[in-house]
Short mmCIF file of C-alpha atoms and ligand atoms in Angstrom, two decimals:
data_model
loop_
_atom_site.label_atom_id
_atom_site.label_comp_id
_atom_site.label_asym_id
_atom_site.label_seq_id
_atom_site.Cartn_x
_atom_site.Cartn_y
_atom_site.Cartn_z
CA MET A 1 -24.54 -15.95 1.78
CA ALA A 2 -21.51 -17.51 -0.13
CA THR A 3 -17.84 -16.90 0.98
CA ILE A 4 -15.48 -16.35 -2.05
CA THR A 5 -11.89 -17.38 -1.02
CA PHE A 6 -8.59 -16.89 -2.56
CA PRO A 7 -5.38 -18.71 -2.09
CA LYS A 8 -2.96 -17.32 0.41
CA ASP A 9 -0.29 -16.47 -2.27
CA PHE A 10 -2.79 -14.96 -4.73
CA ARG A 11 -1.63 -11.45 -5.43
CA PHE A 12 -3.91 -8.61 -5.12
CA GLY A 13 -3.02 -5.14 -6.49
CA VAL A 14 -4.06 -1.97 -8.10
CA SER A 15 -3.16 -0.48 -11.69
CA THR A 16 -2.40 3.00 -12.86
CA ALA A 17 -0.33 4.46 -15.87
CA SER A 18 2.04 7.28 -16.11
CA TYR A 19 0.20 9.80 -18.44
CA GLN A 20 -3.03 9.11 -16.67
CA ILE A 21 -1.82 10.10 -13.11
CA GLU A 22 1.66 11.78 -13.20
CA GLY A 23 1.17 15.43 -14.38
CA ALA A 24 4.52 17.28 -14.29
CA TYR A 25 4.49 17.14 -18.04
CA ASP A 26 7.23 19.57 -18.43
CA GLU A 27 9.51 18.87 -15.34
CA ASP A 28 12.69 17.43 -14.74
CA GLY A 29 13.58 17.06 -18.43
CA ARG A 30 10.65 15.06 -19.57
CA GLY A 31 9.95 15.27 -23.31
CA MET A 32 6.63 15.66 -25.07
CA SER A 33 4.51 12.56 -25.64
CA ILE A 34 1.89 11.92 -28.37
CA TRP A 35 -0.88 12.36 -25.64
CA ASP A 36 0.44 15.84 -24.87
CA THR A 37 0.16 16.68 -28.47
CA TYR A 38 -3.08 14.95 -29.31
CA SER A 39 -4.97 16.17 -26.05
CA ARG A 40 -4.16 19.69 -27.30
CA ILE A 41 -5.87 19.34 -30.67
CA PRO A 42 -9.36 20.88 -30.27
CA GLY A 43 -12.19 18.38 -30.23
CA ARG A 44 -10.20 15.31 -29.62
CA VAL A 45 -10.47 15.00 -25.82
CA LEU A 46 -13.74 15.81 -23.93
CA ASN A 47 -13.58 19.26 -22.41
CA GLY A 48 -10.08 19.61 -23.88
CA ASP A 49 -8.68 17.87 -20.80
CA ASN A 50 -5.00 16.99 -20.94
CA GLY A 51 -2.55 15.33 -18.47
CA ASP A 52 -0.45 18.35 -17.58
CA THR A 53 -1.35 18.02 -13.90
CA ALA A 54 -3.57 14.78 -13.92
CA CYS A 55 -3.47 13.45 -10.17
CA ASP A 56 -0.09 15.13 -9.76
CA SER A 57 1.20 11.80 -8.60
CA TYR A 58 4.77 12.90 -9.80
CA HIS A 59 4.81 15.28 -6.77
CA ARG A 60 2.74 13.07 -4.31
CA MET A 61 4.79 9.91 -4.30
CA ASP A 62 4.63 9.48 -0.45
CA GLU A 63 1.02 10.32 -0.39
CA ASP A 64 0.12 7.73 -3.01
CA ILE A 65 2.31 5.00 -1.52
CA ALA A 66 0.70 5.62 1.77
CA LEU A 67 -2.64 4.89 0.10
CA LEU A 68 -1.38 1.55 -1.28
CA LYS A 69 0.21 0.57 1.96
CA GLU A 70 -3.07 1.28 3.86
CA LEU A 71 -4.94 -0.65 1.21
CA GLY A 72 -2.80 -3.62 1.89
CA VAL A 73 -1.95 -4.55 -1.71
CA ASN A 74 1.10 -6.50 -2.26
CA THR A 75 1.37 -5.44 -5.97
CA TYR A 76 1.25 -2.11 -7.66
CA ARG A 77 1.14 -2.12 -11.37
CA PHE A 78 2.25 1.16 -12.76
CA SER A 79 3.90 2.35 -15.94
CA ILE A 80 7.06 4.23 -16.81
CA ALA A 81 6.93 7.31 -18.89
CA TRP A 82 9.22 6.85 -21.99
CA PRO A 83 9.58 10.58 -22.54
CA ARG A 84 11.00 10.89 -18.92
CA ILE A 85 13.74 8.40 -19.68
CA PHE A 86 14.53 9.39 -23.18
CA PRO A 87 12.90 12.87 -23.94
CA ASN A 88 13.70 12.34 -27.50
CA GLY A 89 12.60 8.63 -27.68
CA ARG A 90 16.16 7.35 -28.01
CA GLY A 91 19.77 8.48 -27.56
CA GLU A 92 20.40 10.81 -24.57
CA VAL A 93 19.12 9.45 -21.20
CA ASN A 94 17.36 11.83 -18.84
CA GLN A 95 19.05 10.84 -15.56
CA LYS A 96 16.31 12.80 -13.52
CA GLY A 97 13.66 10.57 -15.03
CA LEU A 98 15.55 7.53 -14.05
CA ASP A 99 16.16 8.92 -10.47
CA HIS A 100 12.49 9.55 -10.12
CA TYR A 101 11.48 5.84 -10.83
CA HIS A 102 14.34 4.59 -8.70
CA GLN A 103 13.05 6.55 -5.68
CA PHE A 104 9.61 5.36 -6.32
CA VAL A 105 10.35 1.65 -6.74
CA ASP A 106 12.66 1.74 -3.75
CA LYS A 107 9.86 3.31 -1.63
CA LEU A 108 7.35 0.51 -2.92
CA ILE A 109 9.82 -2.29 -1.95
CA GLU A 110 10.47 -0.51 1.47
CA ASN A 111 6.67 -0.71 1.99
CA GLY A 112 6.38 -4.33 1.04
CA ILE A 113 4.74 -3.64 -2.28
CA GLU A 114 5.88 -5.39 -5.38
CA PRO A 115 6.32 -3.45 -8.54
CA LEU A 116 4.67 -4.79 -11.50
CA CYS A 117 5.93 -2.50 -14.25
CA THR A 118 4.44 -1.72 -17.69
CA ILE A 119 7.00 -0.50 -20.15
CA TYR A 120 4.77 1.08 -22.59
CA HIS A 121 1.22 2.51 -21.59
CA TRP A 122 0.73 4.75 -24.53
CA ASP A 123 2.87 7.81 -23.95
CA LEU A 124 5.11 7.58 -27.05
CA PRO A 125 7.79 10.22 -27.12
CA GLN A 126 6.57 12.89 -29.73
CA SER A 127 9.87 12.93 -31.55
CA LEU A 128 9.39 9.31 -32.47
CA GLN A 129 5.85 10.13 -33.64
CA ASP A 130 7.38 12.82 -35.86
CA GLU A 131 9.35 10.01 -37.64
CA GLY A 132 6.10 8.08 -38.15
CA GLY A 133 5.62 6.58 -34.65
CA TRP A 134 4.61 2.90 -34.57
CA LYS A 135 4.09 3.05 -38.32
CA ASN A 136 7.75 3.11 -38.57
CA ARG A 137 9.68 -0.09 -38.05
CA GLN A 138 12.64 1.98 -36.60
CA THR A 139 10.51 2.72 -33.58
CA ILE A 140 10.94 -0.92 -32.53
CA GLU A 141 14.59 -0.33 -32.31
CA ALA A 142 13.91 2.75 -30.03
CA PHE A 143 11.61 0.58 -27.77
CA VAL A 144 14.34 -2.18 -27.43
CA GLU A 145 16.93 0.50 -26.51
CA TYR A 146 14.37 1.89 -23.94
CA SER A 147 13.58 -1.46 -22.58
CA ASP A 148 17.20 -2.64 -22.39
CA LEU A 149 17.95 0.39 -20.30
CA LEU A 150 15.18 -0.26 -18.02
CA PHE A 151 15.93 -3.92 -17.52
CA ARG A 152 19.49 -3.11 -16.49
CA GLU A 153 18.70 -0.14 -14.28
CA PHE A 154 16.00 -2.02 -12.35
CA SER A 155 17.26 -5.44 -12.44
CA GLY A 156 16.74 -7.08 -9.09
CA LYS A 157 14.22 -4.31 -8.01
CA ILE A 158 11.47 -4.70 -10.62
CA LYS A 159 10.74 -8.54 -11.05
CA SER A 160 7.59 -8.51 -12.97
CA TRP A 161 7.52 -6.82 -16.47
CA LEU A 162 4.81 -6.11 -19.04
CA THR A 163 6.18 -4.86 -22.33
CA ILE A 164 3.07 -3.38 -23.87
CA ASN A 165 -0.22 -2.39 -22.58
CA GLU A 166 -3.25 -3.10 -24.82
CA PRO A 167 -1.71 -3.30 -28.37
CA TRP A 168 -5.34 -3.44 -29.57
CA CYS A 169 -5.99 0.20 -28.36
CA VAL A 170 -2.75 1.54 -29.58
CA SER A 171 -3.22 0.17 -33.13
CA PHE A 172 -6.93 0.05 -33.58
CA LEU A 173 -8.17 2.94 -31.58
CA GLY A 174 -5.14 5.03 -32.48
CA TYR A 175 -4.78 4.23 -36.09
CA PHE A 176 -8.13 2.83 -37.29
CA VAL A 177 -11.06 3.96 -35.18
CA GLY A 178 -9.13 7.31 -34.65
CA GLU A 179 -10.32 7.77 -31.09
CA GLN A 180 -7.02 7.70 -29.51
CA ALA A 181 -3.59 9.25 -30.17
CA PRO A 182 -2.54 9.90 -32.84
CA GLY A 183 -6.10 9.68 -34.13
CA GLU A 184 -5.62 8.30 -37.74
CA LYS A 185 -8.21 6.21 -39.50
CA ASP A 186 -6.66 3.72 -41.87
CA LEU A 187 -7.05 -0.15 -41.73
CA GLN A 188 -3.69 -0.99 -43.43
CA THR A 189 -1.86 1.35 -40.99
CA SER A 190 -3.48 -0.09 -38.08
CA LEU A 191 -2.41 -3.45 -39.10
CA ASP A 192 1.21 -2.29 -39.68
CA VAL A 193 1.24 -0.61 -36.25
CA ALA A 194 -0.22 -3.94 -34.69
CA HIS A 195 2.54 -5.88 -36.25
CA HIS A 196 5.33 -3.31 -35.24
CA LEU A 197 3.99 -3.44 -31.51
CA LEU A 198 4.16 -7.19 -31.50
CA LEU A 199 7.60 -7.31 -32.86
CA ALA A 200 8.69 -4.74 -30.22
CA HIS A 201 7.27 -6.84 -27.61
CA GLY A 202 9.01 -9.87 -28.97
CA ARG A 203 12.32 -8.08 -29.28
CA ALA A 204 12.08 -6.71 -25.67
CA VAL A 205 11.25 -10.25 -24.31
CA LYS A 206 14.31 -11.58 -26.34
CA ARG A 207 16.56 -8.93 -24.83
CA PHE A 208 15.26 -9.48 -21.25
CA LYS A 209 16.26 -13.20 -21.65
CA GLU A 210 19.58 -12.47 -23.20
CA LEU A 211 20.49 -10.16 -20.42
CA GLY A 212 19.54 -12.78 -17.93
CA ILE A 213 17.39 -10.33 -15.90
CA PRO A 214 15.75 -12.16 -12.97
CA GLY A 215 12.18 -12.10 -12.97
CA GLU A 216 9.00 -12.53 -15.26
CA ILE A 217 7.97 -10.93 -18.39
CA GLY A 218 4.88 -10.63 -20.72
CA PHE A 219 2.33 -8.28 -22.09
CA ALA A 220 -1.06 -6.99 -21.33
CA PRO A 221 -3.62 -7.35 -24.00
CA ASN A 222 -7.21 -6.22 -23.44
CA VAL A 223 -9.79 -9.04 -24.11
CA THR A 224 -13.47 -8.66 -24.64
CA TRP A 225 -15.92 -11.69 -24.74
CA TYR A 226 -18.45 -11.72 -27.55
CA GLU A 227 -20.91 -14.62 -27.79
CA PRO A 228 -23.19 -15.30 -30.77
CA PHE A 229 -26.85 -14.33 -30.41
CA SER A 230 -27.88 -17.63 -32.17
CA ASN A 231 -26.18 -20.75 -33.65
CA GLN A 232 -26.92 -19.50 -37.03
CA PRO A 233 -23.67 -19.81 -38.95
CA GLU A 234 -23.76 -16.04 -39.98
CA ASP A 235 -24.11 -15.09 -36.25
CA VAL A 236 -21.27 -17.55 -35.31
CA GLU A 237 -18.99 -16.33 -37.95
CA ALA A 238 -19.59 -12.68 -37.31
CA CYS A 239 -18.89 -13.25 -33.46
CA LYS A 240 -15.69 -15.11 -34.45
CA ARG A 241 -14.47 -12.23 -36.45
CA ILE A 242 -15.07 -9.57 -33.62
CA SER A 243 -13.63 -11.76 -31.05
CA ALA A 244 -10.51 -12.59 -33.13
CA TRP A 245 -10.03 -8.85 -33.65
CA PHE A 246 -10.07 -8.17 -29.98
CA MET A 247 -8.23 -11.22 -28.79
CA GLU A 248 -6.75 -13.65 -31.33
CA TRP A 249 -5.02 -10.95 -33.29
CA PHE A 250 -2.56 -10.33 -30.53
CA LEU A 251 -2.66 -13.58 -28.70
CA ASP A 252 -2.17 -16.02 -31.56
CA PRO A 253 0.99 -14.33 -32.93
CA VAL A 254 2.53 -14.39 -29.41
CA PHE A 255 1.53 -18.05 -28.43
CA LYS A 256 1.34 -19.59 -31.96
CA GLY A 257 3.45 -17.60 -34.22
CA SER A 258 0.64 -16.71 -36.73
CA TYR A 259 -2.35 -14.36 -37.26
CA PRO A 260 -5.89 -15.80 -37.14
CA GLN A 261 -6.74 -16.88 -40.65
CA ILE A 262 -10.42 -15.98 -40.34
CA LEU A 263 -9.36 -12.22 -39.98
CA VAL A 264 -6.46 -12.44 -42.47
CA ASP A 265 -9.04 -13.52 -44.96
CA TRP A 266 -11.49 -10.91 -43.95
CA PHE A 267 -8.90 -7.98 -43.98
CA ALA A 268 -7.80 -9.15 -47.40
CA LYS A 269 -11.28 -8.50 -48.67
CA LYS A 270 -10.91 -4.84 -47.43
CA GLY A 271 -7.52 -4.60 -49.25
CA ALA A 272 -5.35 -4.82 -46.17
CA LYS A 273 -2.73 -7.27 -45.13
CA VAL A 274 -0.01 -7.79 -42.51
CA ASN A 275 3.44 -6.98 -43.91
CA ILE A 276 5.40 -9.94 -42.51
CA GLN A 277 9.17 -9.99 -43.07
CA GLU A 278 11.32 -13.16 -42.57
CA GLY A 279 11.89 -14.11 -39.19
CA ASP A 280 9.15 -11.74 -37.77
CA MET A 281 6.79 -14.32 -36.42
CA GLU A 282 9.67 -16.21 -34.54
CA ILE A 283 10.51 -12.95 -32.76
CA ILE A 284 6.99 -12.22 -31.98
CA SER A 285 6.49 -15.70 -30.49
CA GLN A 286 9.13 -15.60 -28.06
CA PRO A 287 7.93 -17.64 -25.05
CA ILE A 288 6.74 -15.37 -22.33
CA ASP A 289 6.60 -15.98 -18.49
CA ILE A 290 3.34 -14.31 -17.60
CA LEU A 291 0.20 -13.05 -19.40
CA GLY A 292 -1.47 -9.87 -18.25
CA ILE A 293 -5.28 -9.65 -19.04
CA ASN A 294 -7.33 -6.52 -18.99
CA PHE A 295 -10.97 -7.19 -18.93
CA TYR A 296 -13.97 -4.90 -18.60
CA THR A 297 -16.77 -6.06 -20.65
CA GLY A 298 -18.50 -8.42 -22.96
CA ASN A 299 -21.68 -8.80 -25.01
CA VAL A 300 -23.85 -10.92 -27.17
CA SER A 301 -23.46 -10.25 -31.05
CA ARG A 302 -24.92 -11.06 -34.17
CA TYR A 303 -24.59 -10.62 -38.06
CA LYS A 304 -25.57 -7.55 -39.73
CA GLU A 305 -24.53 -6.87 -43.07
CA GLY A 306 -22.55 -3.73 -43.74
CA ASN A 307 -22.34 -2.98 -40.04
CA GLY A 308 -18.88 -1.77 -39.10
CA THR A 309 -15.80 -3.40 -40.34
CA PHE A 310 -16.92 -6.94 -39.43
CA ASP A 311 -20.70 -7.01 -40.40
CA CYS A 312 -21.42 -7.60 -36.77
CA GLU A 313 -23.70 -5.75 -34.27
CA HIS A 314 -23.83 -5.94 -30.46
CA LEU A 315 -27.22 -6.37 -28.99
CA ASP A 316 -28.38 -3.46 -26.70
CA GLY A 317 -30.29 -3.75 -23.61
CA LEU A 318 -29.29 -7.16 -22.43
CA PHE A 319 -26.94 -5.95 -19.77
CA ASP A 320 -26.60 -3.06 -17.37
CA LYS A 321 -23.81 -0.63 -18.07
CA THR A 322 -21.19 1.31 -16.10
CA ASP A 323 -21.26 5.10 -16.38
CA ILE A 324 -18.69 4.94 -19.33
CA GLY A 325 -21.30 2.67 -21.23
CA PHE A 326 -19.45 -0.75 -20.76
CA THR A 327 -21.85 -3.68 -20.55
CA ILE A 328 -21.52 -5.54 -17.39
CA TYR A 329 -21.37 -9.11 -18.12
CA ALA A 330 -19.28 -10.87 -15.33
CA ASP A 331 -19.72 -14.56 -16.50
CA ALA A 332 -17.85 -13.46 -19.65
CA PHE A 333 -14.81 -12.97 -17.44
CA TYR A 334 -14.90 -16.65 -16.51
CA LYS A 335 -15.54 -17.60 -19.99
CA VAL A 336 -12.86 -15.71 -21.63
CA LEU A 337 -10.26 -17.03 -19.12
CA VAL A 338 -11.26 -20.67 -19.75
CA ASP A 339 -11.17 -19.78 -23.42
CA ILE A 340 -7.49 -18.53 -23.10
CA LYS A 341 -6.44 -21.54 -21.21
CA ASN A 342 -7.90 -23.83 -23.73
CA LYS A 343 -6.38 -21.92 -26.64
CA TYR A 344 -3.00 -20.93 -25.27
CA GLY A 345 -2.23 -23.26 -22.42
CA ASP A 346 -1.23 -22.77 -18.77
CA VAL A 347 0.86 -19.57 -18.81
CA PRO A 348 0.64 -17.83 -15.43
CA VAL A 349 -2.13 -15.00 -15.80
CA TYR A 350 -2.29 -11.75 -13.84
CA ILE A 351 -5.40 -9.92 -14.38
CA THR A 352 -3.77 -6.50 -14.93
CA GLU A 353 -6.90 -4.47 -15.15
CA ASN A 354 -10.57 -4.83 -14.06
CA GLY A 355 -12.84 -2.22 -12.80
CA ALA A 356 -15.81 0.08 -13.30
CA THR A 357 -16.71 3.65 -13.91
CA TYR A 358 -19.12 5.22 -11.51
CA ASN A 359 -18.71 9.03 -11.30
CA GLN A 360 -19.92 9.99 -7.74
CA ASP A 361 -18.27 12.91 -5.81
CA PRO A 362 -17.84 12.85 -2.06
CA VAL A 363 -20.73 13.84 0.06
CA ASP A 364 -19.74 14.97 3.49
CA GLY A 365 -16.29 13.34 2.92
CA ARG A 366 -17.73 10.00 1.90
CA VAL A 367 -18.17 8.20 -1.50
CA ILE A 368 -20.65 5.58 -1.29
CA ASP A 369 -19.84 3.73 -4.48
CA ASP A 370 -21.75 0.34 -3.82
CA LYS A 371 -22.24 -0.26 -7.48
CA ARG A 372 -18.36 -0.52 -7.92
CA ILE A 373 -18.15 -2.99 -4.90
CA LYS A 374 -20.91 -4.95 -6.68
CA TYR A 375 -18.96 -5.01 -9.90
CA LEU A 376 -15.84 -6.11 -8.16
CA LYS A 377 -17.52 -8.89 -6.19
CA GLN A 378 -19.18 -10.18 -9.39
CA HIS A 379 -15.86 -10.21 -11.35
CA LEU A 380 -13.79 -11.59 -8.34
CA THR A 381 -16.45 -14.42 -8.02
CA GLN A 382 -15.61 -15.28 -11.75
CA ILE A 383 -11.87 -15.24 -10.91
CA SER A 384 -12.51 -17.55 -8.10
CA ARG A 385 -14.63 -19.96 -10.55
CA ALA A 386 -11.74 -19.81 -12.99
CA LEU A 387 -9.05 -20.67 -10.32
CA ALA A 388 -11.29 -23.69 -9.48
CA SER A 389 -11.45 -24.69 -13.10
CA GLY A 390 -7.77 -24.82 -13.15
CA VAL A 391 -6.99 -21.54 -14.86
CA ASN A 392 -3.34 -20.55 -13.71
CA LEU A 393 -4.21 -17.04 -12.18
CA LYS A 394 -1.58 -15.69 -10.02
CA GLY A 395 -3.21 -12.19 -9.34
CA TYR A 396 -5.66 -9.45 -9.80
CA CYS A 397 -5.20 -5.70 -10.17
CA VAL A 398 -8.19 -3.21 -9.98
CA TRP A 399 -8.28 -0.51 -12.47
CA SER A 400 -7.53 1.89 -10.77
CA LEU A 401 -5.90 2.97 -7.45
CA MET A 402 -7.45 6.40 -8.09
CA ASP A 403 -9.64 8.38 -10.51
CA ASN A 404 -7.44 9.58 -13.32
CA TYR A 405 -7.19 10.94 -16.81
CA GLU A 406 -9.49 8.54 -18.89
CA TRP A 407 -7.93 9.21 -22.33
CA SER A 408 -10.42 10.81 -24.85
CA TYR A 409 -13.07 11.00 -21.92
CA GLY A 410 -10.61 13.44 -20.09
CA TYR A 411 -11.47 13.57 -16.43
CA SER A 412 -15.16 12.90 -16.96
CA MET A 413 -14.89 9.04 -16.17
CA ARG A 414 -13.86 7.88 -12.72
CA PHE A 415 -12.56 4.35 -12.28
CA GLY A 416 -10.74 4.88 -8.83
CA LEU A 417 -10.98 3.28 -5.43
CA VAL A 418 -9.87 6.71 -4.39
CA HIS A 419 -11.62 9.80 -5.46
CA VAL A 420 -9.55 12.69 -6.86
CA ASP A 421 -10.68 16.26 -6.72
CA TYR A 422 -8.96 17.70 -9.88
CA HIS A 423 -9.13 21.32 -8.54
CA THR A 424 -7.64 20.74 -5.18
CA LEU A 425 -5.88 17.31 -5.94
CA LYS A 426 -7.36 15.93 -2.63
CA ARG A 427 -7.71 12.16 -2.48
CA THR A 428 -10.78 10.67 -0.76
CA LYS A 429 -11.11 7.05 -0.18
CA LYS A 430 -14.23 5.49 -1.43
CA ASP A 431 -16.31 2.73 0.26
CA SER A 432 -14.92 0.49 -2.42
CA TYR A 433 -11.24 1.27 -1.02
CA PHE A 434 -12.19 0.06 2.34
CA TRP A 435 -14.04 -2.88 0.93
CA TYR A 436 -11.00 -3.95 -1.24
CA LYS A 437 -8.68 -3.41 1.99
CA LYS A 438 -10.65 -5.75 3.75
CA LEU A 439 -10.33 -8.31 0.94
CA ASN A 440 -6.64 -7.82 1.03
CA GLN A 441 -6.45 -8.50 4.73
CA ASN A 442 -8.82 -11.61 4.53
CA HIS A 443 -8.28 -12.91 1.16
CA TRP A 444 -11.98 -13.74 1.16
CA PHE A 445 -15.14 -11.83 0.96
CA GLU A 446 -18.98 -12.49 1.48
CA LEU A 447 -21.07 -12.20 -1.53
C1 BGC B 501 -6.46 1.09 -20.22
C2 BGC B 501 -6.38 2.14 -19.26
C3 BGC B 501 -7.86 2.70 -19.28
C4 BGC B 501 -8.89 1.53 -18.69
C5 BGC B 501 -10.24 2.01 -18.77
C6 BGC B 501 -7.72 0.26 -20.42
O1 BGC B 501 -8.19 0.50 -21.79
O2 BGC B 501 -5.25 0.26 -20.25
O3 BGC B 501 -5.46 3.02 -19.55
O4 BGC B 501 -7.94 3.80 -18.26
O5 BGC B 501 -8.73 0.58 -19.80
O6 BGC B 501 -10.89 2.40 -19.87
#
């Protein structure tokens, strides 16, 4: 039996996001978001589920903080709902929204939990969407106004900031695959959106530095590891394309000030290109203090003519899957972290999301989620390997504190360490919660 140990100052935490847990969608002056709208379109979200109530966390601040406290995490990654702060996206500020997050952040700090705040986790104010949303360059200005307000308000309280969560999902799932809000399907539009998100990120980082806010700032892209089935050039190239789509498309501009050529060329063949204006790449490549990495899955892939946008197919049957269908490939976590270090240097990295869906309900008050514990152990082992290889890892957050609204899957997919009964809103600590609590106390676990 091996013991996996973590440095004493390594931060352990859990993550959530506003729309997925808060509910209270029409209270205290909150405006509508694109997810309120999108989830109401028949057929878009499984079972027509929406975030109107979600986990009701807006009203259960004390209960949720008590869960965090008992869990023993020293970091909580959460997001602020833009439509609670600016119900119309910009302009008039909703004081009640600010008050809510002040109260929440104060309580976290009182309980010894460091807030790690995501500024944008997908709930764009609907009124901005009505003007084109992220397709419209003006949305960048609104994002800077919103970020600026948060920086000033929470300066000294929130010391770790992430501008945008998973720009890949926002741009490509939202505007190309069409599986997330607002559900469009156009390659050119998705490239415009991705570029605007990167600009919004860069502008917010610049503002943060100009204001001299104490603390650290970065963003949280999702990365997926794909490796070629063979060393045939076709397989290698197909894999490079798909990997670049998930990773380099967002990391290269931020760290290198350019888009990956392999995809620029590929997209050109499809009649799409990035519309770069003078000075854009300098803004996007503002130095960041921290990099958030969201990692869930990886696979082995090969060339297949005409398959999808990238002429690439993923092999089926090589790996077990979680209930949501993500392949479990823990070694890929190590590989991707080392790859990021090699490509982008030694920026401090937080794992801002990692976790698994297993959909059990409590039996006699207990949720025996051994498979989740196994997943976490496997992935934390890779974290420890990456630390030993010199990857500058500072912390790790499990997705998620509790079961919540899983976007287009509605409430059907459970990622939590805590089970939520969506009828009674009762929280039940799963076995994985107790396992993670022990890890937080010890900073080691037995494999
Ligand atoms: C997102 C979360 C989501 C999780 C699990 C990430 O894509 O940031 O909001 O719930 O993965 O799918």
